[in-house]
CSV table of C-alpha atoms in Angstrom, one decimal:
chain,number,residue,atom,x,y,z
A,9,GLN,CA,24.0,-4.8,16.9
A,10,VAL,CA,22.5,-5.1,13.4
A,11,GLN,CA,23.5,-2.3,11.1
A,12,LEU,CA,22.4,-1.8,7.5
A,13,VAL,CA,23.8,1.2,5.7
A,14,GLU,CA,22.5,2.0,2.2
A,15,SER,CA,24.5,4.1,-0.3
A,16,GLY,CA,24.6,4.9,-4.0
A,17,GLY,CA,21.6,7.1,-4.3
A,18,GLY,CA,21.6,10.4,-6.1
A,19,VAL,CA,20.1,12.3,-9.0
A,20,VAL,CA,20.1,10.4,-12.3
A,21,GLN,CA,18.5,11.2,-15.7
A,22,PRO,CA,15.6,9.1,-17.1
A,23,GLY,CA,16.8,6.0,-18.9
A,24,ARG,CA,20.2,5.9,-17.0
A,25,SER,CA,21.4,3.3,-14.5
A,26,LEU,CA,22.3,3.3,-10.7
A,27,ARG,CA,23.6,0.7,-8.4
A,28,LEU,CA,22.5,0.8,-4.7
A,29,SER,CA,24.5,-0.8,-2.1
A,30,CYS,CA,23.7,-2.0,1.4
A,31,ALA,CA,26.5,-2.7,3.9
A,32,ALA,CA,25.6,-5.2,6.6
A,33,SER,CA,27.2,-5.7,9.9
A,34,GLY,CA,26.4,-7.0,13.4
A,35,PHE,CA,25.0,-10.4,12.2
A,36,SER,CA,25.9,-13.3,10.1
A,37,PHE,CA,25.0,-11.8,6.7
A,38,SER,CA,25.5,-15.0,4.8
A,39,THR,CA,22.7,-16.8,6.6
A,40,TYR,CA,19.8,-14.4,6.1
A,41,GLY,CA,17.6,-13.4,3.2
A,42,MET,CA,17.3,-9.7,2.3
A,43,HIS,CA,14.8,-7.3,0.8
A,44,TRP,CA,14.7,-4.0,-1.0
A,45,VAL,CA,11.7,-1.8,-0.3
A,46,ARG,CA,11.1,1.8,-1.5
A,47,GLN,CA,8.9,4.8,-0.7
A,48,ALA,CA,8.0,7.5,-3.1
A,49,PRO,CA,7.6,11.0,-1.8
A,50,GLY,CA,4.5,11.2,0.4
A,51,LYS,CA,3.5,7.7,-0.4
A,52,GLY,CA,3.5,4.3,1.3
A,53,LEU,CA,5.9,1.4,1.3
A,54,GLU,CA,6.5,-0.7,-1.9
A,55,TRP,CA,8.2,-4.0,-1.8
A,56,LEU,CA,10.7,-4.4,-4.7
A,57,ALA,CA,12.8,-7.6,-4.4
A,58,VAL,CA,14.0,-10.3,-2.2
A,59,ILE,CA,17.1,-12.6,-2.3
A,60,SER,CA,17.8,-15.8,-0.4
A,61,TYR,CA,20.8,-16.1,2.0
A,62,ASP,CA,22.8,-17.9,-0.8
A,63,GLY,CA,21.6,-15.7,-3.7
A,64,ASN,CA,19.9,-18.7,-5.4
A,65,LYS,CA,16.3,-17.4,-5.0
A,66,LYS,CA,15.3,-14.1,-6.2
A,67,TYR,CA,11.8,-12.6,-6.7
A,68,TYR,CA,10.7,-9.1,-7.9
A,69,ALA,CA,7.8,-6.8,-8.0
A,70,ASP,CA,6.2,-6.5,-11.5
A,71,SER,CA,7.0,-2.7,-11.5
A,72,VAL,CA,10.8,-3.4,-11.5
A,73,LYS,CA,11.0,-6.9,-13.1
A,74,GLY,CA,13.4,-6.9,-16.0
A,75,ARG,CA,14.8,-3.5,-15.0
A,76,PHE,CA,16.2,-4.1,-11.5
A,77,THR,CA,18.5,-6.9,-10.3
A,78,ILE,CA,19.1,-7.8,-6.7
A,79,SER,CA,22.4,-9.4,-5.8
A,80,ARG,CA,24.6,-10.1,-2.9
A,81,ASP,CA,28.3,-10.6,-2.0
A,82,ASN,CA,28.5,-12.7,1.1
A,83,SER,CA,32.2,-12.4,1.3
A,84,GLU,CA,31.9,-8.6,1.7
A,85,ASN,CA,28.6,-8.6,3.6
A,86,MET,CA,27.0,-6.5,0.8
A,87,LEU,CA,23.6,-6.4,-0.8
A,88,TYR,CA,23.1,-4.6,-4.2
A,89,LEU,CA,20.3,-3.3,-6.3
A,90,GLN,CA,21.2,-2.6,-9.9
A,91,MET,CA,18.6,-0.3,-11.4
A,92,ASN,CA,18.5,0.1,-15.2
A,93,SER,CA,16.2,2.1,-17.5
A,94,LEU,CA,15.2,4.4,-14.6
A,95,ARG,CA,12.0,6.4,-14.8
A,96,ALA,CA,10.6,9.4,-13.0
A,97,GLU,CA,8.3,7.1,-11.0
A,98,ASP,CA,11.3,5.3,-9.6
A,99,THR,CA,12.1,8.4,-7.5
A,100,ALA,CA,11.9,7.2,-3.9
A,101,VAL,CA,13.8,6.5,-0.8
A,102,TYR,CA,15.2,3.0,-1.1
A,103,TYR,CA,15.5,0.7,2.0
A,104,CYS,CA,17.4,-2.5,2.5
A,105,ALA,CA,15.9,-4.8,5.1
A,106,LYS,CA,17.1,-8.0,6.8
A,107,HIS,CA,15.0,-11.2,7.2
A,108,LYS,CA,14.4,-12.7,10.6
A,109,THR,CA,13.1,-15.8,8.9
A,110,TRP,CA,12.3,-16.2,5.2
A,111,LEU,CA,10.4,-13.1,4.2
A,112,VAL,CA,9.9,-11.9,7.7
A,113,THR,CA,11.7,-8.5,8.1
A,114,ASP,CA,13.2,-7.5,11.4
A,115,HIS,CA,15.7,-4.7,10.7
A,116,TRP,CA,15.8,-1.9,8.2
A,117,GLY,CA,18.5,0.4,6.9
A,118,GLN,CA,18.2,4.2,7.1
A,119,GLY,CA,17.4,4.6,3.3
A,120,THR,CA,19.1,6.2,0.4
A,121,GLN,CA,17.3,8.8,-1.9
A,122,VAL,CA,17.1,8.3,-5.6
A,123,THR,CA,15.8,11.0,-7.8
A,124,VAL,CA,15.2,10.4,-11.5
A,125,SER,CA,14.9,13.7,-13.3
A,126,SER,CA,16.2,15.4,-16.4
B,24,ASP,CA,-1.6,-9.8,-6.4
B,25,ILE,CA,-2.9,-9.7,-2.9
B,26,GLN,CA,-4.5,-6.3,-2.0
B,27,MET,CA,-4.1,-5.1,1.6
B,28,THR,CA,-6.6,-2.6,2.8
B,29,GLN,CA,-6.1,-0.7,6.0
B,30,SER,CA,-8.7,1.3,7.9
B,31,PRO,CA,-8.9,4.0,8.9
B,32,SER,CA,-6.4,5.8,6.8
B,33,SER,CA,-5.9,8.2,9.6
B,34,LEU,CA,-7.2,8.7,13.1
B,35,SER,CA,-6.9,11.2,15.9
B,36,ALA,CA,-6.4,9.9,19.5
B,37,SER,CA,-5.3,11.2,22.9
B,38,VAL,CA,-2.5,10.0,25.0
B,39,GLY,CA,-3.7,7.0,27.0
B,40,ASP,CA,-6.2,5.9,24.5
B,41,ARG,CA,-6.6,2.3,23.2
B,42,VAL,CA,-6.2,2.4,19.4
B,43,THR,CA,-7.1,-0.3,17.0
B,44,ILE,CA,-6.1,-0.4,13.3
B,45,THR,CA,-7.6,-2.9,10.9
B,46,CYS,CA,-6.0,-4.6,7.9
B,47,ARG,CA,-7.9,-6.7,5.3
B,48,ALA,CA,-6.4,-9.0,2.7
B,49,SER,CA,-8.1,-9.6,-0.6
B,50,GLN,CA,-7.5,-13.4,-0.1
B,51,ASP,CA,-6.6,-15.8,2.6
B,52,ILE,CA,-3.1,-15.2,3.9
B,53,ASN,CA,-3.2,-17.5,6.9
B,54,THR,CA,-1.1,-15.6,9.5
B,55,TYR,CA,1.6,-14.3,7.1
B,56,LEU,CA,1.1,-10.7,8.2
B,57,ALA,CA,3.5,-8.2,9.6
B,58,TRP,CA,3.0,-4.7,11.1
B,59,PHE,CA,5.5,-1.8,10.8
B,60,GLN,CA,5.7,1.6,12.4
B,61,GLN,CA,7.1,4.6,10.6
B,62,LYS,CA,7.8,8.1,11.9
B,63,PRO,CA,8.3,11.1,9.6
B,64,GLY,CA,11.7,11.1,7.9
B,65,LYS,CA,12.6,7.8,9.5
B,66,ALA,CA,13.0,4.2,8.3
B,67,PRO,CA,10.2,1.8,9.2
B,68,LYS,CA,10.5,-0.3,12.4
B,69,SER,CA,9.3,-3.9,12.5
B,70,LEU,CA,6.7,-4.5,15.3
B,71,ILE,CA,4.9,-7.7,14.7
B,72,TYR,CA,5.1,-10.8,12.4
B,73,GLY,CA,3.0,-14.0,12.1
B,74,ALA,CA,0.0,-11.7,12.8
B,75,SER,CA,0.6,-11.7,16.6
B,76,SER,CA,4.3,-12.3,17.4
B,77,LEU,CA,6.2,-9.3,18.8
B,78,GLN,CA,9.6,-8.6,17.2
B,79,SER,CA,12.4,-8.6,19.7
B,80,GLY,CA,12.6,-5.4,21.7
B,81,VAL,CA,9.1,-4.2,20.9
B,82,THR,CA,6.9,-3.2,23.9
B,83,SER,CA,4.0,-5.5,24.8
B,84,LYS,CA,1.6,-2.5,24.5
B,85,PHE,CA,1.5,-3.4,20.8
B,86,SER,CA,-0.5,-6.5,20.0
B,87,GLY,CA,-1.7,-8.2,16.8
B,88,SER,CA,-4.5,-10.6,16.1
B,89,GLY,CA,-6.3,-12.2,13.2
B,90,SER,CA,-5.9,-14.9,10.5
B,91,GLY,CA,-7.2,-15.5,7.1
B,92,THR,CA,-8.3,-12.1,5.7
B,93,ASP,CA,-8.9,-9.9,8.7
B,94,PHE,CA,-6.3,-8.6,11.1
B,95,THR,CA,-5.9,-5.9,13.8
B,96,LEU,CA,-3.1,-4.0,15.5
B,97,THR,CA,-3.9,-2.7,18.9
B,98,ILE,CA,-2.0,-0.1,20.9
B,99,SER,CA,-3.1,-0.5,24.5
B,100,SER,CA,-2.3,2.9,25.9
B,101,LEU,CA,-1.1,5.5,23.3
B,102,GLN,CA,2.0,7.5,24.3
B,103,PRO,CA,3.5,10.5,22.5
B,104,GLU,CA,6.2,8.3,20.9
B,105,ASP,CA,3.5,6.1,19.3
B,106,PHE,CA,2.2,8.9,17.0
B,107,ALA,CA,3.3,7.6,13.6
B,108,THR,CA,2.1,5.8,10.5
B,109,TYR,CA,1.4,2.1,10.7
B,110,TYR,CA,1.6,-0.4,7.8
B,111,CYS,CA,0.5,-4.0,7.4
B,112,GLN,CA,2.3,-6.3,5.0
B,113,GLN,CA,1.4,-9.8,3.7
B,114,TYR,CA,4.2,-12.2,3.0
B,115,SER,CA,2.0,-15.1,2.0
B,116,SER,CA,2.7,-14.8,-1.7
B,117,TYR,CA,4.7,-12.8,-4.2
B,118,PRO,CA,4.7,-9.9,-4.7
B,119,LEU,CA,4.8,-9.0,-1.1
B,120,THR,CA,2.3,-6.1,-0.6
B,121,PHE,CA,1.8,-3.4,2.0
B,122,GLY,CA,-1.4,-1.7,3.1
B,123,GLY,CA,-1.8,2.0,2.4
B,124,GLY,CA,-0.9,3.0,5.9
B,125,THR,CA,-2.8,4.4,8.9
B,126,LYS,CA,-1.6,7.8,10.3
B,127,VAL,CA,-2.1,8.1,14.1
B,128,GLU,CA,-2.3,11.7,15.0
B,129,ILE,CA,-2.6,13.6,18.3
B,130,LYS,CA,-6.1,14.8,19.1
């Protein structure tokens, strides 16, 4: 069965960097696009970024463009989110999600908490 | 950016009730509309895509309809496990955007 397991979250100071990972299993990872989505405490869902199956297409939300980078390693079945210049407003649970078809989400990871605080 | 507006933001209903949630897009999104369910402290679960197609393994008590700018999610007979927050999302254009959510609570 499809499994997506995020890791790499934690407490980080403003202005610092963090890299999130998403380990995928149970499906042919290299043939599906993937998303990152976050949820701030008590708030709704916010789409952050998408990457195509081969890594050649990437799109970002304006709120993270230029600060966050989505990438993947198909040989390791891993998805990444490099987060730089972190701000307090980046505090959230971060989810990776798998595409069913391009941009259509069918499976979600359990999430990893990121807290940006001095 | 396309704005997604859900209504109501919350509702109270009883077990067995038929519940309808509305989602309106700020511009035409054809049928590029998905619905998700989220329970407290849990990851979202995908319910519907293409405005009306059920995700694999999702019970047929959930149904979706609409196209263009107006969409609905209907739960035919509310059960205790359906009390959750529901989100719509458009994937017609970047950035993908979610509605603000509808919290379905027990009356």
